[in-house]
Tab-separated table of C-alpha atoms and ligand atoms in Angstrom:
chain	number	residue	atom	x	y	z
A	1	MET	CA	-8.846	34.849	-0.073
A	2	ASN	CA	-10.055	31.810	1.855
A	3	LEU	CA	-8.833	32.072	5.398
A	4	MET	CA	-10.097	30.328	8.470
A	5	PRO	CA	-10.885	32.807	11.226
A	6	ALA	CA	-7.943	33.195	13.559
A	7	SER	CA	-9.985	31.987	16.539
A	8	SER	CA	-10.586	28.585	14.956
A	9	PHE	CA	-6.887	27.881	14.405
A	10	SER	CA	-5.193	25.071	16.239
A	11	TRP	CA	-1.564	24.239	15.611
A	12	LEU	CA	-2.783	21.358	13.443
A	13	SER	CA	-4.955	23.489	11.202
A	14	TRP	CA	-2.045	25.923	11.087
A	15	ALA	CA	0.146	23.041	9.782
A	16	GLY	CA	-2.371	22.377	7.006
A	17	TYR	CA	-2.486	26.035	6.177
A	18	TRP	CA	1.324	26.186	6.159
A	19	LEU	CA	1.333	23.427	3.534
A	20	ARG	CA	-0.993	25.504	1.412
A	21	ARG	CA	1.005	28.703	1.715
A	22	ASN	CA	4.446	27.189	1.175
A	23	ARG	CA	4.131	25.480	-2.157
A	24	THR	CA	7.647	26.576	-3.157
A	25	VAL	CA	9.175	24.876	-0.130
A	26	ILE	CA	7.182	21.733	-0.913
A	27	ARG	CA	8.260	21.812	-4.552
A	28	ASN	CA	11.891	22.055	-3.446
A	29	VAL	CA	11.444	19.135	-1.064
A	30	GLN	CA	9.842	17.156	-3.898
A	31	LEU	CA	12.809	17.929	-6.123
A	32	ILE	CA	15.243	16.706	-3.477
A	33	VAL	CA	13.269	13.466	-2.977
A	34	LEU	CA	13.137	13.008	-6.735
A	35	LEU	CA	16.879	13.491	-7.007
A	36	VAL	CA	17.573	10.968	-4.237
A	37	TYR	CA	15.146	8.532	-5.861
A	38	VAL	CA	16.836	8.826	-9.258
A	39	ILE	CA	20.288	8.307	-7.721
A	40	LEU	CA	19.100	5.288	-5.748
A	41	ILE	CA	17.536	3.492	-8.697
A	42	LEU	CA	19.985	4.546	-11.402
A	43	VAL	CA	23.517	4.554	-10.003
A	44	PRO	CA	23.643	0.893	-8.803
A	45	VAL	CA	22.794	-0.284	-12.336
A	46	PHE	CA	26.213	0.953	-13.485
A	47	MET	CA	28.121	-0.606	-10.614
A	48	PRO	CA	29.360	-4.204	-10.253
A	49	LEU	CA	27.080	-6.466	-8.263
A	50	PRO	CA	28.109	-6.795	-4.620
A	51	ASP	CA	29.787	-9.965	-3.360
A	52	ASP	CA	29.626	-11.724	0.013
A	53	THR	CA	32.115	-9.300	1.571
A	54	SER	CA	30.066	-6.191	0.725
A	55	HIS	CA	28.444	-4.228	3.536
A	56	ILE	CA	25.741	-1.609	3.827
A	57	TRP	CA	28.338	1.024	4.706
A	58	SER	CA	30.963	0.000	2.153
A	59	ASN	CA	28.982	-0.816	-0.974
A	60	PHE	CA	26.575	1.636	-2.601
A	61	THR	CA	24.403	-1.088	-4.131
A	62	VAL	CA	23.895	-2.821	-0.773
A	63	PHE	CA	23.290	0.595	0.767
A	64	THR	CA	20.569	1.442	-1.785
A	65	LYS	CA	18.993	-1.970	-1.278
A	66	PHE	CA	18.841	-1.317	2.451
A	67	VAL	CA	17.490	2.203	1.984
A	68	PHE	CA	14.800	1.158	-0.496
A	69	TRP	CA	13.503	-2.077	0.915
A	70	GLY	CA	14.720	-1.850	4.488
A	71	ILE	CA	13.734	1.706	5.366
A	72	TRP	CA	11.903	3.544	2.610
A	73	TRP	CA	9.009	1.161	1.906
A	74	PRO	CA	8.253	-0.086	5.440
A	75	PHE	CA	8.267	3.445	6.819
A	76	VAL	CA	6.238	4.908	3.972
A	77	LEU	CA	3.582	2.340	4.907
A	78	LEU	CA	3.843	3.323	8.547
A	79	SER	CA	3.625	7.021	7.685
A	80	ILE	CA	0.320	6.463	5.878
A	81	VAL	CA	-1.242	5.039	9.038
A	82	VAL	CA	0.172	7.829	11.211
A	83	LEU	CA	-0.126	10.882	8.941
A	84	GLY	CA	-2.470	9.878	6.134
A	85	ARG	CA	-1.165	10.029	2.575
A	86	VAL	CA	1.281	12.877	3.183
A	87	TRP	CA	3.816	10.730	1.378
A	88	CYS	CA	1.651	10.810	-1.778
A	89	GLY	CA	0.823	14.507	-1.698
A	90	VAL	CA	4.083	15.982	-0.482
A	91	LEU	CA	6.956	13.597	-1.153
A	92	CYS	CA	6.271	10.879	-3.734
A	93	PRO	CA	8.512	11.315	-6.806
A	94	GLU	CA	6.061	9.522	-9.104
A	95	GLY	CA	3.208	11.773	-8.035
A	96	THR	CA	5.402	14.828	-8.521
A	97	LEU	CA	6.437	13.766	-12.025
A	98	SER	CA	2.960	12.675	-13.057
A	99	GLU	CA	1.405	15.959	-11.973
A	100	PHE	CA	4.155	17.985	-13.640
A	101	ALA	CA	3.705	16.015	-16.882
A	102	SER	CA	-0.042	16.544	-16.660
A	103	GLN	CA	0.501	20.307	-16.555
A	104	HIS	CA	2.311	20.132	-19.887
A	105	GLY	CA	0.545	17.250	-21.602
A	106	LEU	CA	-2.374	16.606	-23.917
A	107	ASN	CA	-5.026	17.165	-21.212
A	108	ARG	CA	-7.216	14.359	-22.461
A	109	SER	CA	-10.211	13.243	-20.441
A	110	ILE	CA	-9.831	10.133	-18.315
A	111	PRO	CA	-10.897	7.024	-20.259
A	112	ARG	CA	-13.607	4.719	-18.947
A	113	TRP	CA	-11.342	1.683	-18.681
A	114	MET	CA	-9.096	3.518	-16.260
A	115	ARG	CA	-11.925	4.156	-13.827
A	116	TRP	CA	-12.449	0.430	-13.252
A	117	ALA	CA	-12.480	-0.176	-9.501
A	118	GLY	CA	-10.498	-3.417	-9.796
A	119	TRP	CA	-7.226	-1.757	-10.885
A	120	PRO	CA	-5.800	-1.301	-7.374
A	121	PHE	CA	-5.979	-5.056	-6.768
A	122	VAL	CA	-4.789	-6.040	-10.249
A	123	VAL	CA	-1.777	-3.712	-10.355
A	124	PHE	CA	-0.794	-4.546	-6.771
A	125	THR	CA	-0.937	-8.283	-7.536
A	126	CYS	CA	0.910	-8.041	-10.850
A	127	THR	CA	3.648	-5.818	-9.414
A	128	THR	CA	4.101	-8.061	-6.380
A	129	ILE	CA	4.395	-11.235	-8.462
A	130	TYR	CA	6.588	-9.677	-11.140
A	131	GLY	CA	8.856	-8.248	-8.449
A	132	GLN	CA	9.436	-11.778	-7.160
A	133	MET	CA	9.976	-13.185	-10.661
A	134	VAL	CA	12.869	-10.795	-11.257
A	135	SER	CA	14.079	-10.658	-7.605
A	136	VAL	CA	13.410	-6.969	-7.185
A	137	TYR	CA	14.723	-6.951	-3.607
A	138	GLU	CA	18.122	-8.178	-4.787
A	139	TYR	CA	19.192	-6.687	-8.112
A	140	PRO	CA	19.543	-3.095	-9.366
A	141	ASN	CA	18.390	-4.009	-12.899
A	142	ALA	CA	15.157	-5.366	-11.485
A	143	VAL	CA	14.685	-2.284	-9.290
A	144	LEU	CA	15.167	-0.028	-12.296
A	145	LEU	CA	12.750	-2.085	-14.340
A	146	VAL	CA	9.988	-2.292	-11.720
A	147	LEU	CA	10.260	1.122	-10.039
A	148	GLY	CA	11.633	2.960	-13.062
A	149	GLY	CA	8.977	1.342	-15.278
A	150	SER	CA	6.279	2.469	-12.889
A	151	THR	CA	7.735	5.998	-12.904
A	152	VAL	CA	7.803	6.130	-16.709
A	153	ALA	CA	4.194	4.896	-16.809
A	154	ALA	CA	3.252	7.638	-14.306
A	155	ILE	CA	4.818	10.268	-16.574
A	156	VAL	CA	3.134	8.893	-19.707
A	157	ILE	CA	-0.283	8.842	-18.021
A	158	GLY	CA	0.388	12.378	-16.797
A	159	LEU	CA	1.263	13.506	-20.322
A	160	LEU	CA	-1.897	11.991	-21.741
A	161	TYR	CA	-4.610	12.655	-19.179
A	162	GLY	CA	-5.879	15.396	-16.910
A	163	ARG	CA	-4.793	19.003	-16.534
A	164	GLY	CA	-2.359	19.311	-13.658
A	165	LYS	CA	-3.905	16.231	-12.041
A	166	ARG	CA	-2.591	12.969	-10.635
A	167	VAL	CA	-4.565	10.544	-12.764
A	168	TRP	CA	-1.881	7.875	-12.390
A	169	CYS	CA	-1.952	8.082	-8.596
A	170	LYS	CA	-5.737	7.981	-8.414
A	171	TYR	CA	-6.286	5.008	-10.706
A	172	LEU	CA	-3.179	3.012	-11.616
A	173	CYS	CA	-0.422	3.406	-9.030
A	174	PRO	CA	0.462	-0.125	-7.781
A	175	VAL	CA	0.234	0.919	-4.126
A	176	ASN	CA	-2.743	3.267	-4.400
A	177	GLY	CA	-5.183	0.620	-3.175
A	178	VAL	CA	-3.067	-0.334	-0.182
A	179	PHE	CA	-2.446	3.303	0.746
A	180	ALA	CA	-6.150	4.103	0.365
A	181	LEU	CA	-6.995	1.331	2.833
A	182	LEU	CA	-4.314	2.267	5.351
A	183	ALA	CA	-5.197	5.978	5.240
A	184	ARG	CA	-8.606	5.054	6.681
A	185	LEU	CA	-6.783	4.456	9.960
A	186	SER	CA	-5.062	7.803	9.982
A	187	PRO	CA	-5.814	10.088	12.939
A	188	LEU	CA	-5.357	13.082	10.598
A	189	TYR	CA	-7.761	14.179	7.869
A	190	TYR	CA	-9.072	17.265	6.164
A	191	ARG	CA	-12.439	17.900	7.763
A	192	VAL	CA	-15.085	19.673	5.707
A	193	ASP	CA	-17.516	21.860	7.623
A	194	THR	CA	-20.601	21.775	5.404
A	195	LYS	CA	-22.333	24.673	7.169
A	196	ALA	CA	-19.287	26.874	6.779
A	197	TRP	CA	-19.061	25.857	3.138
A	198	ILE	CA	-22.682	26.863	2.440
A	199	HIS	CA	-22.209	30.066	4.404
A	200	SER	CA	-19.169	30.934	2.317
A	201	TYR	CA	-21.381	31.025	-0.807
A	202	THR	CA	-23.480	33.853	0.564
A	203	GLN	CA	-20.365	35.662	1.700
A	204	SER	CA	-18.521	35.233	-1.567
A	205	GLU	CA	-21.434	36.740	-3.484
A	206	HIS	CA	-20.945	39.954	-1.556
A	207	SER	CA	-17.253	40.108	-0.882
A	208	HIS	CA	-14.174	38.423	-2.251
A	209	ARG	CA	-13.741	35.908	-5.019
A	210	VAL	CA	-13.064	32.321	-3.922
A	211	ILE	CA	-9.834	30.973	-5.348
A	212	PRO	CA	-10.448	27.499	-6.812
A	213	VAL	CA	-8.358	24.608	-5.488
A	214	ASN	CA	-6.453	22.238	-7.722
A	215	CYS	CA	-7.048	18.960	-5.927
A	216	ALA	CA	-4.647	16.749	-7.870
A	217	PRO	CA	-6.359	13.419	-7.014
A	218	LEU	CA	-9.688	14.906	-8.181
A	219	LEU	CA	-11.700	14.741	-4.974
A	220	PRO	CA	-15.148	16.289	-4.519
A	221	LEU	CA	-14.039	18.668	-1.783
A	222	ARG	CA	-17.440	19.750	-0.538
A	223	ASN	CA	-18.587	16.198	0.191
A	224	MET	CA	-15.256	14.777	1.283
A	225	LYS	CA	-15.589	12.694	4.435
A	226	SER	CA	-12.811	10.157	4.006
A	227	ALA	CA	-9.032	10.371	4.206
A	228	SER	CA	-8.727	7.380	1.919
A	229	ALA	CA	-8.137	9.133	-1.401
A	230	CYS	CA	-6.861	12.455	-0.038
A	231	HIS	CA	-3.153	13.047	-0.640
A	232	MET	CA	-2.936	15.442	2.319
A	233	CYS	CA	-1.246	18.050	0.158
A	234	GLY	CA	-2.868	20.884	2.105
A	235	ARG	CA	-3.902	22.886	-0.968
A	236	CYS	CA	-7.522	22.984	0.159
A	237	SER	CA	-6.675	23.918	3.724
A	238	GLY	CA	-8.854	26.902	4.688
A	239	HIS	CA	-10.792	26.734	1.408
A	240	ARG	CA	-14.132	28.568	1.801
A	241	ASN	CA	-13.302	28.762	5.496
A	242	ALA	CA	-14.626	25.209	5.618
A	243	ILE	CA	-11.722	22.760	5.276
A	244	MET	CA	-9.263	22.200	8.054
A	245	LEU	CA	-6.601	19.649	8.928
A	246	SER	CA	-8.103	17.943	11.973
A	247	TRP	CA	-7.815	15.081	14.423
A	248	ARG	CA	-10.156	12.132	14.550
A	249	SER	CA	-10.226	8.723	16.152
A	250	PRO	CA	-8.183	6.281	14.029
A	251	ALA	CA	-11.190	3.929	14.192
A	252	GLN	CA	-13.729	6.530	13.049
A	253	GLU	CA	-13.582	6.108	9.306
A	254	VAL	CA	-13.675	2.312	9.255
A	255	ILE	CA	-16.547	2.141	11.740
A	256	GLU	CA	-18.681	5.043	10.540
A	257	LEU	CA	-18.042	5.169	6.801
A	258	GLY	CA	-17.203	1.526	6.099
A	259	GLY	CA	-20.844	0.544	5.664
A	260	THR	CA	-21.279	2.814	2.663
A	261	ALA	CA	-17.728	3.393	1.412
A	262	ALA	CA	-16.338	-0.150	1.397
A	263	ASN	CA	-16.756	-2.101	-1.805
A	264	ARG	CA	-15.980	-5.561	-3.137
A	265	TRP	CA	-12.598	-4.559	-4.549
A	266	ASP	CA	-11.516	-3.270	-1.153
A	267	THR	CA	-12.420	-6.665	0.266
A	268	VAL	CA	-10.560	-8.491	-2.504
A	269	LEU	CA	-7.485	-6.330	-1.941
A	270	ILE	CA	-7.513	-6.907	1.820
A	271	LEU	CA	-8.195	-10.643	1.756
A	272	TYR	CA	-6.578	-11.854	-1.463
A	273	GLY	CA	-4.004	-9.090	-1.955
A	274	MET	CA	-2.519	-7.907	1.329
A	275	LEU	CA	-3.363	-11.061	3.299
A	276	GLY	CA	-2.906	-13.482	0.404
A	277	ILE	CA	-0.635	-12.624	-2.506
A	278	ALA	CA	1.686	-10.498	-0.359
A	279	ILE	CA	2.064	-13.293	2.190
A	280	GLY	CA	2.861	-15.744	-0.620
A	281	ALA	CA	5.533	-13.344	-1.896
A	282	PHE	CA	7.115	-13.149	1.560
A	283	HIS	CA	6.801	-16.907	2.183
A	284	TRP	CA	8.182	-18.635	-0.858
A	285	THR	CA	11.870	-17.901	-0.255
A	286	ILE	CA	11.918	-19.737	3.066
A	287	SER	CA	9.081	-22.206	2.607
A	288	PRO	CA	10.093	-25.893	2.929
A	289	ILE	CA	6.846	-26.723	1.085
A	290	PHE	CA	8.134	-24.778	-1.916
A	291	VAL	CA	11.438	-26.664	-1.839
A	292	LEU	CA	9.680	-30.015	-1.508
A	293	ILE	CA	7.360	-29.349	-4.459
A	294	LYS	CA	10.263	-28.078	-6.551
A	295	GLN	CA	12.435	-31.121	-5.849
A	296	SER	CA	9.588	-33.553	-6.486
A	297	LEU	CA	8.639	-31.892	-9.756
A	298	ALA	CA	12.260	-31.706	-10.933
A	299	ALA	CA	12.752	-35.403	-10.197
A	300	TRP	CA	9.529	-36.258	-12.030
A	301	LEU	CA	10.568	-34.204	-15.069
A	302	ILE	CA	14.006	-35.872	-15.187
A	303	ASP	CA	12.439	-39.318	-14.845
A	304	HIS	CA	10.189	-38.540	-17.803
A	305	ASP	CA	12.994	-36.965	-19.796
A	306	ILE	CA	11.262	-33.573	-20.038
A	307	MET	CA	14.222	-31.247	-19.754
A	308	TRP	CA	13.147	-27.853	-21.104
A	309	PRO	CA	11.532	-26.655	-17.817
A	310	LEU	CA	14.901	-27.145	-16.136
A	311	GLN	CA	16.738	-24.922	-18.569
A	312	THR	CA	17.906	-21.546	-17.293
A	313	ASN	CA	17.763	-19.531	-20.482
A	314	ALA	CA	15.044	-17.043	-19.491
A	315	PRO	CA	16.298	-13.439	-19.691
A	316	TRP	CA	16.672	-11.507	-16.424
A	317	PHE	CA	13.585	-9.390	-17.122
A	318	ILE	CA	11.403	-12.525	-17.180
A	319	PHE	CA	13.004	-14.634	-14.481
A	320	THR	CA	16.010	-13.936	-12.260
A	321	HIS	CA	19.172	-14.613	-14.243
A	322	TYR	CA	22.500	-13.766	-12.616
A	323	PRO	CA	24.897	-16.699	-13.274
A	324	ASP	CA	27.857	-14.857	-11.700
A	325	GLN	CA	25.923	-14.694	-8.443
A	326	ASN	CA	24.809	-18.341	-8.719
A	327	ASP	CA	21.263	-17.025	-8.832
A	328	VAL	CA	19.388	-18.290	-11.862
A	329	PHE	CA	15.752	-19.353	-12.174
A	330	SER	CA	14.866	-22.232	-14.435
A	331	TRP	CA	11.457	-22.128	-16.094
A	332	LEU	CA	10.361	-24.566	-13.423
A	333	ASP	CA	11.612	-22.269	-10.632
A	334	GLY	CA	9.905	-19.238	-12.110
A	335	GLY	CA	6.669	-21.069	-12.814
A	336	LEU	CA	6.650	-22.421	-9.272
A	337	VAL	CA	7.270	-18.994	-7.748
A	338	ILE	CA	4.220	-17.640	-9.582
A	339	SER	CA	2.116	-20.700	-8.728
A	340	TYR	CA	3.163	-20.665	-5.078
A	341	ILE	CA	2.299	-16.978	-4.633
A	342	VAL	CA	-1.028	-17.293	-6.464
A	343	THR	CA	-1.973	-20.489	-4.591
A	344	THR	CA	-1.069	-18.941	-1.241
A	345	GLY	CA	-3.154	-15.901	-2.157
A	346	LEU	CA	-6.114	-18.069	-3.094
A	347	LEU	CA	-5.864	-20.291	-0.014
A	348	TYR	CA	-5.488	-17.510	2.531
A	349	GLY	CA	-7.926	-15.196	0.758
A	350	THR	CA	-10.610	-17.860	0.463
A	351	ALA	CA	-10.173	-19.038	4.062
A	352	LEU	CA	-10.525	-15.446	5.260
A	353	LEU	CA	-13.481	-14.782	2.983
A	354	ALA	CA	-15.196	-17.894	4.363
A	355	CYS	CA	-14.709	-16.660	7.945
A	356	ILE	CA	-15.967	-13.171	7.161
A	357	SER	CA	-18.901	-14.516	5.121
A	358	ILE	CA	-20.078	-16.851	7.893
A	359	GLY	CA	-19.738	-13.965	10.348
A	360	ASN	CA	-21.786	-11.800	8.006
A	361	LEU	CA	-24.510	-14.449	7.799
A	362	LEU	CA	-24.653	-14.716	11.555
A	363	LEU	CA	-25.343	-10.981	11.743
A	364	GLY	CA	-28.556	-11.349	9.731
A	365	PRO	CA	-29.790	-12.031	6.188
A	366	TRP	CA	-27.021	-11.822	3.578
A	367	ASN	CA	-25.859	-8.262	3.056
A	368	SER	CA	-22.895	-7.509	0.771
A	369	SER	CA	-22.296	-4.021	2.187
A	370	ARG	CA	-22.068	-5.489	5.667
A	371	LEU	CA	-19.642	-8.144	4.424
A	372	HIS	CA	-17.340	-5.487	2.948
A	373	HIS	CA	-17.685	-3.408	6.090
A	374	PHE	CA	-16.794	-6.408	8.246
A	375	ALA	CA	-13.731	-7.120	6.085
A	376	GLN	CA	-12.499	-3.574	6.760
A	377	ALA	CA	-11.845	-4.588	10.350
A	378	LEU	CA	-8.927	-6.606	9.013
A	379	ILE	CA	-7.168	-3.503	7.632
A	380	PRO	CA	-4.893	-3.053	10.683
A	381	LEU	CA	-3.734	-6.663	10.502
A	382	ALA	CA	-3.371	-6.508	6.723
A	383	GLY	CA	-1.275	-3.335	6.971
A	384	MET	CA	0.837	-4.831	9.729
A	385	SER	CA	1.334	-7.970	7.631
A	386	VAL	CA	2.817	-6.002	4.761
A	387	PHE	CA	4.930	-3.979	7.196
A	388	LEU	CA	6.224	-7.137	8.910
A	389	GLY	CA	7.016	-8.774	5.577
A	390	LEU	CA	9.005	-5.742	4.452
A	391	SER	CA	10.675	-5.440	7.847
A	392	SER	CA	11.894	-9.035	7.534
A	393	THR	CA	14.045	-7.798	4.633
A	394	THR	CA	15.400	-5.028	6.864
A	395	VAL	CA	16.178	-7.523	9.600
A	396	SER	CA	17.867	-10.074	7.330
A	397	MET	CA	20.107	-7.312	5.946
A	398	LEU	CA	21.011	-6.113	9.424
A	399	ARG	CA	21.634	-9.708	10.541
A	400	ALA	CA	24.106	-10.060	7.676
A	401	GLU	CA	25.962	-7.133	9.281
A	402	HIS	CA	26.082	-9.120	12.549
A	403	LEU	CA	24.063	-6.589	14.520
A	404	PRO	CA	22.551	-7.855	17.791
A	405	LEU	CA	18.896	-8.453	16.868
A	406	SER	CA	17.767	-11.073	19.353
A	407	TRP	CA	14.960	-8.719	20.448
A	408	VAL	CA	13.381	-8.701	16.973
A	409	PRO	CA	11.086	-11.775	17.351
A	410	ASP	CA	9.633	-10.205	20.515
A	411	ALA	CA	9.074	-6.935	18.657
A	412	TRP	CA	7.376	-8.811	15.800
A	413	PHE	CA	5.163	-10.602	18.313
A	414	ALA	CA	4.237	-7.316	20.013
A	415	LEU	CA	3.398	-5.622	16.705
A	416	LEU	CA	1.319	-8.566	15.573
A	417	ALA	CA	-0.522	-8.614	18.911
A	418	LEU	CA	-1.201	-4.874	18.640
A	419	ALA	CA	-2.613	-5.243	15.112
A	420	ASN	CA	-4.807	-8.148	16.275
A	421	ILE	CA	-6.184	-6.092	19.146
A	422	VAL	CA	-6.970	-3.097	16.914
A	423	SER	CA	-8.637	-5.330	14.312
A	424	LEU	CA	-10.646	-7.052	17.034
A	425	TYR	CA	-11.745	-3.678	18.408
A	426	LEU	CA	-12.946	-2.590	14.961
A	427	ALA	CA	-14.767	-5.888	14.475
A	428	VAL	CA	-16.575	-5.523	17.820
A	429	LYS	CA	-17.668	-1.984	16.949
A	430	ILE	CA	-18.844	-3.009	13.481
A	431	ILE	CA	-20.752	-6.005	14.848
A	432	ILE	CA	-22.491	-3.805	17.425
A	433	ARG	CA	-23.559	-1.377	14.696
A	434	TYR	CA	-25.412	-4.146	12.919
A	435	THR	CA	-26.916	-5.920	15.915
A	436	TYR	CA	-28.025	-3.331	18.420
A	437	ARG	CA	-31.637	-3.557	17.283
A	438	ILE	CA	-32.130	-7.229	16.468
A	439	SER	CA	-33.321	-10.108	18.628
A	440	ALA	CA	-30.871	-12.693	19.947
A	441	ALA	CA	-28.190	-10.072	19.360
A	442	ALA	CA	-25.818	-11.493	21.951
A	443	VAL	CA	-25.694	-14.913	20.306
A	444	ARG	CA	-25.188	-13.405	16.866
A	445	ARG	CA	-22.500	-11.067	18.131
A	446	VAL	CA	-20.534	-13.836	19.772
A	447	GLY	CA	-20.863	-16.050	16.678
A	448	ALA	CA	-19.711	-13.316	14.306
A	449	LEU	CA	-16.868	-12.402	16.644
A	450	LEU	CA	-15.733	-16.015	16.808
A	451	CYS	CA	-15.641	-16.111	13.000
A	452	PHE	CA	-13.534	-12.982	13.030
A	453	CYS	CA	-11.190	-14.533	15.592
A	454	VAL	CA	-10.744	-17.516	13.282
A	455	ALA	CA	-9.862	-15.044	10.480
A	456	LEU	CA	-7.256	-13.478	12.780
A	457	ALA	CA	-5.879	-16.933	13.598
A	458	VAL	CA	-5.626	-17.797	9.889
A	459	THR	CA	-3.584	-14.657	9.252
A	460	ASN	CA	-1.443	-15.151	12.336
A	461	SER	CA	-0.647	-18.666	11.182
A	462	ALA	CA	1.150	-17.174	8.170
A	463	TRP	CA	3.431	-15.122	10.413
A	464	TRP	CA	3.917	-17.952	12.876
A	465	LEU	CA	5.169	-20.078	9.968
A	466	MET	CA	7.427	-17.346	8.643
A	467	PHE	CA	8.933	-15.959	11.833
A	468	TRP	CA	8.950	-18.961	14.138
A	469	ARG	CA	8.343	-22.285	12.384
A	470	TRP	CA	10.413	-21.842	9.217
A	471	ALA	CA	12.869	-19.224	10.444
B	1	SF4	S1	-8.595	17.057	-0.631
B	1	SF4	FE1	-7.265	17.300	-2.436
B	1	SF4	S2	-6.467	19.390	-2.215
B	1	SF4	FE2	-7.282	18.830	-0.212
B	1	SF4	S3	-5.542	17.991	0.916
B	1	SF4	FE3	-6.601	16.259	-0.037
B	1	SF4	S4	-5.521	15.969	-1.971
B	1	SF4	FE4	-4.958	18.014	-1.257
């Protein structure tokens, strides 16, 4: 048995231990979530599409749309910041299925290509863009294709690789990268007491056998310092009397571990993914720039008698195609959606990278680790950006129900301000770490901080456009 001594138990460590002891309860909860998930993505496919008179409370398809995009996704994101990746380890239906499949599959070793560190950015970007191409927020077929396709892929990967592991979640899940970044802000983590771990070796030689832990996301438990990849499943709670669910400062991981743990793909995901591609995906539907470019290009094509880009014969699984709803993308529309999102991603990402890079240079000779560490200070704002973008879907659905939501812009402003303050705090702490021993530190600090403030302003401009200028 691996039990923490009773004296060292707080209610929090008890919660972690409860998770470990009550695997049956957790499995039942996972089954219920899985059942709800299957109903939500499957049933609307067999129902007629809603019309203008349909409401959240009177039409199941509108209801599922609200549950998925209005509640489920924004609050899963929020839960990661508050509780760590409890969603992944305890509730996620894809994780559940992938692990179950892995227990009954071929148990192959994980291939080299899958370990590539760029997957989190690539799969996030591809899923985000494809979701917009097929209007995943609007149509049940698209939801089934995108979410159901991801679930099938999770099962297949589970069947092929690992033995009772979550290989899909660790390497290929489209939101793994985003969750791994947000979990760095979590005030909860599984703390490993190295001394207790070493001590447990001497004890275990003389007394009881240590029961091995199946850490599904394959973490090196003894050296685990980060909450980033931990799924918070609680299975290791109390292991070797050395691992305990604990509190920490939400800033601790970014400030203390960012210098060694952050890498270039984290930076790419923050700057070009969460603060670039995702913003483009939220922007294009209301952007007057998009409309202007589309109209100009369409006119030019007609003038030059090039008609095929204006045809609307793409199938629904390539570009949105619902003639009965008057919602059909031409090849031009679809191509422009992709171009707009990618261009927005490149523009915002590059502007932010320039700010962070100049700030990095001001802190001393070029240092890539410091650059990636500095970029981590933008995680709170990046997470809030994705949350705000998703919440705009929630709000537009509630507005359609004529609910009084005049307070929403103020709430958006407050949330944005909070994220800016937290990011600024992290940036100050990171800058101090790199400048406390160098000459002219004050000048360098102020310069780097100004660069960071410009990066904040660049990001805020995206939300000013979306919520106030174009709204
Ligand atoms: S380290 Fe592994 S076993 Fe422990 S809580 Fe995290 S995911 Fe679960």
